[in-house]
Amino acid sequence: MKLRVLSNQAKEAICAEFPKYPTKRSVLLPALWIAQDECGYLSEPAMMDIADLLDLTPVQVYDVATFYYMYHLKPVGKFHIQVCKTLSCGLVGANALIAYIQKRLEIRVGETTQDGLFSLKLVECLAACGSGPMMQINEDYYEHLTNQKVDQILDDLKRLGRSNLATSRFRLPMAI
Amino acid sequence: MPTYEKILLKNMERPGYTGSLTDYGHAGGYSALEKVLKAMSPQDVIETIKKSGLRGRGGAGFPTGVKWSFIPKDHPGPKYLCCNADESEPGTFKDRQLIENDPHAILEGIAIACFAIGAQTAYIYIRGEFFSGAKILNEAIAEAYRAGFLGKNILASGFSLDIYLHRGAGAYICGEETALLESIEGKRGKPRSKPPFPATHGLYQRPTVVNNVETMMNVPHIINRGSEWFAAIGAGKSTGTRIFSVSGPVKRPGNYEVPLGITFREMIYEHAGGMRSDKQLKAIIPGGASAAFFTPDQLDVKMDFESVAAAGSMLGSGGVTVMDEDTCMVWAAMNLLEFFHHESCGKCTPCREGSAWLLQILQRIEAGEGRLDDLHALESLSHKIEGMTVCAFGDAEVAPILSTIKHFRAEYEAHIEERRCPFRSNVVLAMAH
């Protein structure tokens, strides 16, 4: 079988999931993660590759990929910013923070900066309600946010590709 | 401030505790699994958990031992256990702390539960956003295999168990147990009609138990210290401790482990330090976004399953969201409806369409464009959603609306009569989505 866009490495990673489950279809969510990690988003050819590997039809793959919001069907920024807007964060300043990030990046929610570095999205509860307002950028959580912290995080990411303001092991309440 | 013995948070509050297998072992870790495998039968384990009175910590509060006893003993094929780590109920953030700081405690609980029900495969379903938690759990699973606490013939007992981590990808509904099973099967996370129940027709149509992270973590302690010890903690039929997540404008938001049955007053004013800037408390969500709002005159309600239910709400996920005098209740209900509308899986028409209509009406009231019959429309629509859906999501999405109308009707009316939100200056509206 010839793969359209996925690498052999991705194929191997997907096949390594098979022994964990009694059906091939159960590997669909892991396979979508592997493809997204490799390509940055889930293109139609990538989903067709997954369909072939899992003995599914392309539409079965598409059906599932469109249900879960963390799967990107279009490319996103190198740093994908997701700000929590649900009640607990809203009570401690999420809306003002969202307004600030939009102004600072000169984009609106749902857009990507022209250099392709940052995309901005609002999301529902990320289970960090005691340390809001908060956001997730790629794999990392950033909590207890202020405008100053946002400035530093965005600068760090632009310059270094990482920021040590990301939360390490989570524990609440923070030591006083 | 009253202090209580911590059970689940004890290890992680020791200075320098990393959650590694070595640290967990020094804290007595895996001794309960050893005791179970060497000296107990599956039936003994189930009876011990039943007698302890342990109830599910995910939201519904179903007795754990009873749930395990529903698994058919003579079933010929595989049985499964799924640990629900899809923590996504707004206001709840305890599992993240447990997973990241004491992962082996969860694995040990799962192993004991699997022995009790005769499962040789367990899946931990963790929400997709918890990248860090997934890494930590995967490392812990690998450590446990290397040490012989997982895999074939554990501690030479003849019992074998594989635990796999399955990552979600952003869907609140997958915390519902049958949606979670669908998701592991590689499908859209849509709840199944019950019956049949997972105990007989669960994952891959096999007998399955689904238990929350915090529930699993209680199990080794009950085995080690006995069901009488556990049953003596808490209040009435709500035994043991519970980790409550407190958020909103309080001085010390956080996760607090206390015996079930303390008051909301003690939780908010003692443990969480009271209101920021000493503002007045206005409303409390007692158990996650799916629970009806409480008002300050309910501060002395006890935080156990029965007392909160008797007072008209539910202890749910243990997520306590606190709101102060500056919070607009219409905005709060609207914010939660945005959540529910976004997360409705779309399977049942009343929930899918109803959440959109409810949200539309709330948005127009909040924007100062409400009509007097809107309150009636909200209530009548809500009553046509609750009880009319396959899962509890339908009941959940109307709880914030019905309870805010009940307690704060005048505030809704003020929005409509004054054609504006009286709290408008506190809220930035009209955000692009």
Coordinates of C-alpha atoms in Angstrom, one line a residue:
Chain A
M1 CA 0.0 0.0 0.0
K2 CA 1.4 3.4 -1.0
L3 CA 0.9 6.2 1.5
R4 CA -0.2 9.6 0.2
V5 CA 1.3 12.0 2.7
L6 CA 2.1 10.1 5.9
S7 CA 5.6 8.9 6.5
N8 CA 6.6 5.3 7.1
Q9 CA 7.5 6.4 10.6
A10 CA 3.9 7.6 11.2
K11 CA 2.6 4.3 9.7
E12 CA 4.8 2.4 12.1
A13 CA 3.6 4.4 15.0
I14 CA 0.0 3.8 14.0
C15 CA 0.6 0.0 13.6
A16 CA 2.3 -0.1 17.1
E17 CA -1.1 0.9 18.5
F18 CA -2.9 -2.2 17.1
P19 CA -2.0 -4.6 19.9
K20 CA -3.6 -2.4 22.5
Y21 CA -7.1 -2.9 21.2
P22 CA -9.2 -5.8 19.9
T23 CA -10.4 -3.8 16.8
K24 CA -8.5 -1.7 14.3
R25 CA -11.1 1.0 14.5
S26 CA -10.1 1.8 18.1
V27 CA -6.8 3.0 16.8
L28 CA -8.6 5.9 15.0
L29 CA -8.2 8.6 17.7
P30 CA -4.5 7.7 18.2
A31 CA -3.9 7.6 14.5
L32 CA -5.4 11.0 14.0
W33 CA -3.1 12.3 16.7
I34 CA -0.1 10.8 15.1
A35 CA -1.0 12.2 11.7
Q36 CA -1.7 15.7 13.2
D37 CA 1.7 15.6 15.1
E38 CA 3.5 14.9 11.8
C39 CA 1.6 17.2 9.4
G40 CA 0.4 19.9 11.8
Y41 CA -3.2 19.3 10.7
L42 CA -5.4 16.6 9.1
S43 CA -5.5 17.0 5.4
E44 CA -7.8 14.8 3.3
P45 CA -5.0 12.7 1.9
A46 CA -3.7 12.2 5.5
M47 CA -7.2 11.0 6.5
M48 CA -7.3 8.7 3.4
D49 CA -4.0 7.2 4.5
I50 CA -5.5 6.5 7.9
A51 CA -8.6 5.0 6.4
D52 CA -6.4 2.6 4.4
L53 CA -4.3 1.6 7.4
L54 CA -7.4 1.0 9.6
D55 CA -9.6 -0.7 7.0
L56 CA -12.1 2.1 7.2
T57 CA -13.7 4.3 4.6
P58 CA -12.5 7.9 4.3
V59 CA -15.8 9.2 5.4
Q60 CA -15.7 7.1 8.6
V61 CA -12.4 8.8 9.4
Y62 CA -13.7 12.3 8.5
D63 CA -16.8 11.7 10.6
V64 CA -14.7 11.2 13.7
A65 CA -12.1 13.8 12.9
T66 CA -14.8 16.5 12.7
F67 CA -16.4 15.5 16.0
Y68 CA -13.4 16.3 18.2
Y69 CA -12.4 19.9 18.3
M70 CA -8.7 19.3 18.9
Y71 CA -8.2 17.9 15.5
H72 CA -7.4 20.6 13.0
L73 CA -8.8 20.3 9.6
K74 CA -6.9 23.4 8.5
P75 CA -3.4 24.5 9.3
V76 CA -3.0 26.5 12.5
G77 CA -0.2 28.9 13.7
K78 CA 3.1 27.5 14.9
F79 CA 1.9 28.4 18.3
H80 CA -1.8 27.7 18.7
I81 CA -3.3 29.8 21.5
Q82 CA -6.4 28.5 23.1
V83 CA -7.9 30.8 25.8
C84 CA -10.5 29.3 28.2
K85 CA -13.7 31.4 28.2
T86 CA -15.9 29.3 30.5
L87 CA -17.4 30.6 33.7
S88 CA -14.7 30.2 36.3
C89 CA -12.1 31.9 34.0
G90 CA -14.7 34.4 32.9
L91 CA -15.3 35.4 36.6
V92 CA -11.6 36.3 37.0
G93 CA -10.9 38.2 33.9
A94 CA -10.9 35.9 30.8
N95 CA -12.8 38.4 28.6
A96 CA -10.4 41.3 29.3
L97 CA -7.5 38.9 28.6
I98 CA -8.9 37.8 25.3
A99 CA -9.4 41.4 24.3
Y100 CA -5.8 42.1 25.2
I101 CA -4.4 39.2 23.2
Q102 CA -6.4 40.2 20.2
K103 CA -5.0 43.7 20.4
R104 CA -1.5 42.6 21.1
L105 CA -1.4 40.1 18.1
E106 CA -3.5 42.3 15.9
I107 CA -5.7 39.4 15.0
R108 CA -9.2 38.4 16.0
V109 CA -10.3 35.1 17.5
G110 CA -10.2 32.5 14.8
E111 CA -7.3 34.1 12.8
T112 CA -3.6 33.5 12.4
T113 CA -0.9 36.2 12.4
Q114 CA 0.5 37.0 9.0
D115 CA 3.9 35.4 9.8
G116 CA 2.1 32.2 10.6
L117 CA 3.4 32.2 14.2
F118 CA 0.3 32.6 16.3
S119 CA -3.3 31.5 15.9
L120 CA -6.0 32.4 18.4
K121 CA -9.0 30.4 19.5
L122 CA -11.4 30.5 22.4
V123 CA -12.1 27.1 24.1
E124 CA -14.4 25.7 26.7
C125 CA -13.2 24.6 30.2
L126 CA -9.6 23.2 30.3
A127 CA -9.9 22.1 33.9
A128 CA -7.7 24.8 35.3
C129 CA -10.5 26.8 36.9
G130 CA -8.7 27.5 40.1
S131 CA -5.8 29.3 38.3
G132 CA -7.6 31.4 35.8
P133 CA -7.5 33.2 33.6
M134 CA -5.5 30.6 31.6
M135 CA -4.6 29.5 28.2
Q136 CA -3.1 26.5 26.5
I137 CA -0.4 27.0 23.8
N138 CA 0.3 23.8 21.9
E139 CA 0.9 21.3 24.7
D140 CA 1.5 23.7 27.6
Y141 CA -0.8 25.4 30.1
Y142 CA -0.2 29.0 31.2
E143 CA -2.1 30.0 34.3
H144 CA -2.8 33.0 36.6
L145 CA -2.4 35.2 33.5
T146 CA -1.9 38.9 33.4
N147 CA -1.3 41.2 30.5
Q148 CA 2.4 41.4 31.5
K149 CA 2.7 37.6 31.6
V150 CA 1.1 37.3 28.2
D151 CA 3.6 39.8 26.8
Q152 CA 6.5 37.8 28.2
I153 CA 5.1 34.4 27.0
L154 CA 4.5 35.7 23.4
D155 CA 8.0 37.2 23.4
D156 CA 9.6 34.1 24.7
L157 CA 7.8 31.9 22.1
K158 CA 8.8 34.2 19.3
R159 CA 12.5 34.4 20.4
L160 CA 13.1 31.0 21.9
G161 CA 10.3 28.8 20.8
R162 CA 9.5 28.0 24.4
S163 CA 8.6 29.9 27.7
N164 CA 9.4 28.9 31.2
L165 CA 6.2 30.5 32.3
A166 CA 4.5 27.3 31.2
T167 CA 3.0 25.4 34.2
S168 CA 5.1 22.5 35.4
R169 CA 3.5 19.9 37.7
F170 CA 0.1 21.3 38.8
R171 CA -0.7 21.7 42.4
L172 CA -3.3 23.9 44.1
P173 CA -3.6 25.9 46.2
M174 CA -0.3 27.4 45.4
A175 CA 2.0 27.8 48.4
I176 CA 1.3 31.1 50.1
Chain B
M1 CA -9.5 26.7 60.4
P2 CA -10.5 23.0 61.0
T3 CA -7.9 20.5 59.7
Y4 CA -8.6 17.0 58.6
E5 CA -6.5 14.0 57.8
K6 CA -5.7 13.9 54.1
I7 CA -5.8 10.6 52.4
L8 CA -5.5 11.2 48.7
L9 CA -3.4 14.4 48.8
K10 CA -1.2 13.1 51.6
N11 CA 1.7 11.8 49.5
M12 CA 1.9 14.8 47.2
E13 CA 2.0 17.2 50.1
R14 CA 5.2 15.7 51.4
P15 CA 8.2 17.9 50.6
G16 CA 10.1 16.5 47.6
Y17 CA 7.5 13.9 46.7
T18 CA 7.7 13.4 42.9
G19 CA 5.1 10.6 42.3
S20 CA 7.8 8.2 41.0
L21 CA 7.5 4.5 41.8
T22 CA 10.3 4.8 44.3
D23 CA 8.6 7.7 46.2
Y24 CA 5.2 5.9 46.0
G25 CA 6.9 2.7 47.3
H26 CA 8.4 4.5 50.3
A27 CA 4.9 5.8 51.1
G28 CA 3.6 2.3 51.2
G29 CA 2.5 2.1 47.6
Y30 CA 1.4 -1.2 46.0
S31 CA 1.1 -2.8 49.4
A32 CA -2.7 -3.0 49.0
L33 CA -2.3 -4.7 45.6
E34 CA 0.1 -7.2 47.2
K35 CA -2.4 -7.9 50.0
V36 CA -5.3 -8.3 47.5
L37 CA -3.3 -10.7 45.3
K38 CA -1.9 -12.8 48.1
A39 CA -4.7 -12.9 50.6
M40 CA -8.1 -11.9 49.1
S41 CA -10.6 -13.3 46.7
P42 CA -12.3 -11.0 44.1
Q43 CA -15.5 -11.4 46.1
D44 CA -13.6 -10.3 49.3
V45 CA -12.5 -7.2 47.6
I46 CA -15.9 -6.4 46.3
E47 CA -17.5 -6.9 49.7
T48 CA -14.8 -4.7 51.3
I49 CA -15.5 -1.8 48.9
K50 CA -19.3 -2.3 49.3
K51 CA -19.0 -2.1 53.1
S52 CA -16.8 1.0 52.9
G53 CA -19.7 2.8 51.3
L54 CA -17.4 4.3 48.6
R55 CA -19.4 6.1 46.0
G56 CA -18.3 7.2 42.5
R57 CA -16.4 10.5 42.5
G58 CA -17.2 11.4 38.9
G59 CA -20.6 12.9 39.4
A60 CA -23.4 10.4 39.9
G61 CA -22.2 9.1 43.2
F62 CA -23.2 5.4 42.5
P63 CA -21.9 2.9 45.1
T64 CA -18.6 1.6 43.6
G65 CA -18.7 -1.9 45.2
V66 CA -22.3 -2.4 43.9
K67 CA -21.3 -1.3 40.4
W68 CA -18.5 -3.9 40.5
S69 CA -20.9 -6.6 41.7
F70 CA -23.0 -6.2 38.6
I71 CA -20.2 -7.6 36.4
P72 CA -21.3 -11.2 35.5
K73 CA -18.8 -13.6 37.2
D74 CA -19.3 -16.4 34.7
H75 CA -18.8 -14.3 31.5
P76 CA -16.7 -16.4 29.1
G77 CA -15.0 -13.6 27.2
P78 CA -12.9 -10.5 28.1
K79 CA -14.1 -7.9 30.6
Y80 CA -12.9 -4.3 30.8
L81 CA -12.3 -1.5 33.2
C82 CA -12.1 2.1 32.0
C83 CA -10.8 4.8 34.2
N84 CA -12.5 8.1 33.4
A85 CA -9.8 10.8 33.4
D86 CA -11.7 13.0 30.9
E87 CA -12.1 15.7 33.5
S88 CA -14.1 18.5 31.8
E89 CA -17.0 19.5 34.0
P90 CA -16.5 23.3 34.3
G91 CA -15.3 24.2 37.8
T92 CA -13.5 20.8 38.3
F93 CA -9.7 20.4 38.3
K94 CA -8.8 17.7 40.8
D95 CA -8.0 14.8 38.5
R96 CA -5.3 16.9 36.8
Q97 CA -3.6 17.4 40.2
L98 CA -3.9 13.7 41.1
I99 CA -2.7 12.4 37.8
E100 CA 0.3 14.8 37.6
N101 CA 1.4 14.2 41.2
D102 CA 0.6 10.7 42.2
P103 CA 0.0 8.6 39.1
H104 CA 0.9 5.2 40.7
A105 CA -1.9 5.6 43.3
I106 CA -4.4 5.6 40.4
L107 CA -2.7 2.6 38.7
E108 CA -2.8 0.6 42.0
G109 CA -6.5 1.4 42.4
I110 CA -7.2 0.3 38.8
A111 CA -5.2 -2.9 39.3
I112 CA -7.2 -3.8 42.4
A113 CA -10.5 -3.0 40.7
C114 CA -9.6 -5.2 37.7
F115 CA -8.7 -8.1 40.0
A116 CA -12.1 -7.7 41.7
I117 CA -14.1 -7.8 38.5
G118 CA -11.9 -10.2 36.6
A119 CA -10.7 -7.7 33.9
Q120 CA -7.3 -8.2 32.2
T121 CA -7.4 -5.0 30.3
A122 CA -8.0 -1.5 31.5
Y123 CA -8.0 1.8 29.5
I124 CA -7.4 5.1 31.1
Y125 CA -9.4 7.7 29.0
I126 CA -7.6 11.0 29.5
R127 CA -8.8 14.3 28.0
G128 CA -6.7 15.3 25.0
E129 CA -5.6 18.7 26.5
F130 CA -3.8 16.9 29.3
F131 CA -0.5 16.4 27.4
S132 CA 1.5 16.6 30.6
G133 CA -0.8 14.2 32.5
A134 CA -0.6 11.7 29.6
K135 CA 3.2 11.8 29.6
I136 CA 3.3 11.3 33.3
L137 CA 0.8 8.5 33.3
N138 CA 2.6 6.7 30.4
E139 CA 5.9 6.9 32.3
A140 CA 4.2 5.6 35.4
I141 CA 2.6 2.7 33.5
A142 CA 6.0 1.8 32.0
E143 CA 7.6 1.9 35.5
A144 CA 4.9 -0.3 36.9
Y145 CA 5.4 -2.9 34.1
R146 CA 9.2 -2.9 34.8
A147 CA 8.6 -3.5 38.5
G148 CA 6.1 -6.3 37.9
F149 CA 3.0 -4.5 39.1
L150 CA 1.5 -4.8 35.7
G151 CA 1.8 -7.3 32.9
K152 CA 1.7 -11.1 33.1
N153 CA 1.4 -13.0 36.3
I154 CA 1.7 -10.0 38.7
L155 CA 3.6 -10.8 41.9
A156 CA 3.5 -14.5 40.9
S157 CA -0.3 -14.5 41.6
G158 CA -1.4 -15.8 38.3
F159 CA -3.3 -12.5 37.7
S160 CA -2.4 -10.6 34.6
L161 CA -3.3 -7.0 33.6
D162 CA -2.5 -4.6 30.9
I163 CA -3.3 -0.9 31.3
Y164 CA -3.3 1.4 28.2
L165 CA -3.7 5.1 28.0
H166 CA -6.3 6.4 25.5
R167 CA -6.2 10.1 24.7
G168 CA -9.4 12.0 23.9
A169 CA -9.4 14.9 21.6
G170 CA -11.6 17.6 23.0
A171 CA -15.2 16.6 23.6
Y172 CA -16.8 17.2 27.0
I173 CA -19.4 14.5 26.3
C174 CA -16.8 11.8 26.4
G175 CA -16.9 12.1 30.2
E176 CA -20.3 10.4 30.0
E177 CA -19.5 6.8 30.4
T178 CA -21.1 5.3 27.3
A179 CA -19.8 8.2 25.1
L180 CA -16.4 7.4 26.6
L181 CA -16.8 3.7 25.4
E182 CA -17.8 4.9 21.9
S183 CA -14.7 7.1 21.8
I184 CA -12.4 4.2 22.7
E185 CA -14.1 2.2 20.0
G186 CA -12.9 4.9 17.5
K187 CA -16.3 6.5 17.0
R188 CA -17.9 9.9 17.6
G189 CA -18.5 10.3 21.4
K190 CA -22.2 9.9 21.4
P191 CA -23.9 8.4 24.5
R192 CA -25.7 5.1 24.1
S193 CA -29.3 4.4 25.2
K194 CA -29.4 2.5 28.5
P195 CA -30.3 -0.3 29.1
P196 CA -28.3 -2.4 28.3
F197 CA -25.9 -1.0 30.9
P198 CA -22.1 -1.2 30.5
A199 CA -22.0 -3.8 33.3
T200 CA -23.2 -6.3 30.7
H201 CA -22.8 -4.5 27.3
G202 CA -20.0 -2.1 27.7
L203 CA -16.7 -1.7 25.7
Y204 CA -16.9 -3.9 22.6
Q205 CA -20.3 -5.1 24.0
R206 CA -18.4 -6.8 26.9
P207 CA -19.0 -6.4 30.7
T208 CA -17.3 -3.1 31.6
V209 CA -16.9 -0.9 34.7
V210 CA -16.2 2.8 34.3
N211 CA -14.8 4.5 37.3
N212 CA -13.4 8.0 38.0
V213 CA -9.8 8.8 38.8
E214 CA -10.5 9.9 42.4
T215 CA -12.7 6.8 43.0
M216 CA -9.8 4.5 41.9
M217 CA -7.4 6.3 44.2
N218 CA -9.5 5.6 47.2
V219 CA -9.4 1.9 46.7
P220 CA -5.9 1.0 48.0
H221 CA -6.5 3.0 51.2
I222 CA -9.8 1.1 51.9
I223 CA -7.9 -2.2 51.3
N224 CA -5.1 -1.2 53.6
R225 CA -7.1 0.4 56.4
G226 CA -10.4 -1.4 56.2
S227 CA -13.9 -0.6 55.3
E228 CA -14.9 0.4 58.9
W229 CA -12.2 3.0 59.0
F230 CA -13.4 4.5 55.7
A231 CA -17.1 4.3 56.6
A232 CA -16.4 6.2 59.8
I233 CA -15.2 9.3 57.8
G234 CA -17.9 11.5 56.2
A235 CA -21.6 11.8 56.8
G236 CA -24.3 9.1 56.6
K237 CA -24.3 7.5 53.2
S238 CA -21.6 9.8 52.0
T239 CA -18.4 8.1 53.3
G240 CA -14.8 9.1 53.0
T241 CA -13.2 12.3 52.0
R242 CA -13.8 14.2 48.8
I243 CA -11.5 16.6 46.9
F244 CA -13.5 19.8 46.2
S245 CA -12.2 22.2 43.6
V246 CA -13.0 25.8 44.5
S247 CA -12.8 28.5 41.9
G248 CA -14.1 32.0 41.2
P249 CA -13.2 35.2 43.1
V250 CA -12.2 33.6 46.4
K251 CA -8.9 34.5 48.2
R252 CA -7.5 31.0 47.9
P253 CA -8.9 28.9 45.0
G254 CA -7.7 25.3 45.0
N255 CA -8.3 21.7 45.6
Y256 CA -9.3 20.8 49.2
E257 CA -9.7 17.3 50.5
V258 CA -12.1 17.2 53.4
P259 CA -14.5 14.6 54.9
L260 CA -17.8 14.6 53.1
G261 CA -20.4 16.6 55.0
I262 CA -18.7 19.9 56.0
T263 CA -20.7 23.0 55.1
F264 CA -20.2 25.2 52.1
R265 CA -19.6 28.0 54.5
E266 CA -16.6 26.3 56.0
M267 CA -15.3 25.4 52.5
I268 CA -15.6 28.9 51.1
Y269 CA -14.8 31.1 54.1
E270 CA -12.3 28.9 55.9
H271 CA -10.5 26.7 53.4
A272 CA -10.7 28.9 50.3
G273 CA -10.1 32.1 52.5
G274 CA -13.4 33.9 51.8
M275 CA -14.3 36.4 49.0
R276 CA -11.6 38.5 47.3
S277 CA -11.7 42.2 48.3
D278 CA -14.3 41.1 50.9
K279 CA -17.1 41.4 48.4
Q280 CA -20.5 39.8 49.1
L281 CA -21.1 36.3 48.0
K282 CA -23.9 36.1 45.5
A283 CA -24.2 32.6 44.2
I284 CA -22.5 29.2 44.3
I285 CA -22.5 26.3 41.9
P286 CA -22.1 23.4 44.3
G287 CA -21.0 20.5 42.0
G288 CA -19.9 21.5 38.5
A289 CA -21.7 23.4 35.7
S290 CA -24.4 20.7 35.5
A291 CA -25.6 21.5 39.0
A292 CA -28.3 24.1 40.0
F293 CA -27.1 27.3 41.5
F294 CA -27.2 27.9 45.3
T295 CA -27.6 31.3 47.0
P296 CA -25.9 32.5 50.2
D297 CA -28.8 31.4 52.4
Q298 CA -27.8 27.8 51.5
L299 CA -24.2 28.3 52.8
D300 CA -25.0 25.9 55.7
V301 CA -26.0 23.0 53.5
K302 CA -23.6 20.1 54.1
M303 CA -21.4 19.0 51.3
D304 CA -22.6 15.4 51.0
F305 CA -24.6 13.7 48.3
E306 CA -27.9 13.6 50.2
S307 CA -27.8 17.1 51.7
V308 CA -27.1 18.8 48.4
A309 CA -29.7 16.8 46.6
A310 CA -32.3 17.6 49.3
A311 CA -31.5 21.3 48.9
G312 CA -32.3 21.1 45.2
S313 CA -29.0 20.6 43.5
M314 CA -26.3 18.0 43.3
L315 CA -22.8 17.4 44.6
G316 CA -21.8 16.2 41.1
S317 CA -18.2 16.5 40.3
G318 CA -17.2 18.4 43.4
G319 CA -16.5 21.6 41.4
V320 CA -17.5 24.6 43.5
T321 CA -17.8 27.8 41.6
V322 CA -18.2 31.0 43.6
M323 CA -19.7 34.2 42.3
D324 CA -19.6 37.7 44.0
E325 CA -22.0 40.7 44.0
D326 CA -20.6 42.0 40.7
T327 CA -21.6 38.9 38.8
C328 CA -24.6 39.2 36.4
M329 CA -26.6 36.0 36.7
V330 CA -27.9 36.3 33.2
W331 CA -24.4 36.5 31.9
A332 CA -23.4 33.5 34.1
A333 CA -26.2 31.4 32.7
M334 CA -25.4 32.6 29.2
N335 CA -21.8 31.7 29.6
L336 CA -22.7 28.2 30.7
L337 CA -25.2 27.8 27.9
E338 CA -22.4 28.8 25.4
F339 CA -20.5 25.8 26.9
F340 CA -23.5 23.4 26.7
H341 CA -24.4 24.5 23.2
H342 CA -20.8 24.0 22.1
E343 CA -20.5 20.6 23.7
S344 CA -23.9 19.1 22.9
C345 CA -23.1 16.0 20.8
G346 CA -26.1 16.4 18.6
K347 CA -27.6 13.0 19.0
C348 CA -30.9 14.1 20.7
T349 CA -33.0 16.8 19.1
P350 CA -34.2 18.5 22.3
C351 CA -30.7 19.0 23.5
R352 CA -29.1 19.9 20.2
E353 CA -31.8 22.3 19.0
G354 CA -32.9 23.4 22.5
S355 CA -29.4 24.5 23.6
A356 CA -29.2 26.8 20.5
W357 CA -32.6 28.3 21.3
L358 CA -31.9 28.7 25.0
L359 CA -28.6 30.4 24.2
Q360 CA -30.2 32.8 21.6
I361 CA -32.8 33.9 24.2
L362 CA -30.2 34.4 26.9
Q363 CA -28.0 36.4 24.5
R364 CA -30.8 38.7 23.6
I365 CA -31.8 39.3 27.2
E366 CA -28.2 40.0 28.1
A367 CA -27.9 42.4 25.2
G368 CA -30.9 44.4 26.4
E369 CA -33.2 43.1 23.7
G370 CA -35.2 40.6 25.8
R371 CA -39.0 40.4 25.7
L372 CA -41.2 39.9 28.7
D373 CA -42.4 36.4 27.5
D374 CA -38.7 35.3 27.2
L375 CA -38.7 34.1 30.8
H376 CA -41.7 31.9 30.1
A377 CA -40.1 30.7 26.9
L378 CA -36.8 29.8 28.8
E379 CA -38.8 27.9 31.4
S380 CA -41.1 26.1 29.1
L381 CA -38.3 25.1 26.7
S382 CA -36.2 23.9 29.6
H383 CA -39.0 21.6 30.8
K384 CA -39.2 20.1 27.3
I385 CA -35.5 19.3 27.3
E386 CA -35.0 17.8 30.8
G387 CA -35.7 14.1 31.0
M388 CA -36.1 14.0 27.2
T389 CA -32.5 13.0 26.2
V390 CA -30.5 9.8 26.1
C391 CA -28.0 11.1 28.7
A392 CA -28.0 13.5 31.6
F393 CA -26.6 16.3 29.4
G394 CA -30.2 17.6 28.7
D395 CA -30.9 18.0 32.5
A396 CA -27.5 19.6 32.9
E397 CA -28.0 22.3 30.3
V398 CA -31.2 23.6 31.8
A399 CA -30.0 23.5 35.5
P400 CA -28.2 26.9 35.3
I401 CA -31.2 28.5 33.6
L402 CA -34.0 27.2 35.8
S403 CA -32.0 27.8 39.0
T404 CA -31.0 31.4 38.1
I405 CA -34.5 32.2 37.1
K406 CA -35.8 30.7 40.4
H407 CA -33.3 32.6 42.6
F408 CA -32.7 35.8 40.6
R409 CA -36.0 36.4 38.6
A410 CA -35.9 40.1 39.4
E411 CA -32.5 40.4 37.7
Y412 CA -33.8 38.8 34.5
E413 CA -36.8 41.2 34.6
A414 CA -34.5 44.2 35.2
H415 CA -32.5 43.3 32.0
I416 CA -35.8 43.2 30.1
E417 CA -37.4 46.2 31.5
E418 CA -34.4 48.5 31.5
R419 CA -33.3 47.1 28.1
R420 CA -29.7 46.7 29.3
C421 CA -27.5 44.6 31.5
P422 CA -27.3 46.4 34.9
F423 CA -23.8 44.9 35.2
R424 CA -22.7 45.7 31.7
S425 CA -19.6 47.7 32.8
N426 CA -18.2 44.5 34.3
V427 CA -18.5 42.4 31.2
V428 CA -16.9 42.6 27.8
L429 CA -19.5 41.2 25.4
A430 CA -19.8 40.5 21.8
M431 CA -16.7 38.4 21.4
A432 CA -16.0 36.9 18.0
H433 CA -16.1 33.1 18.0

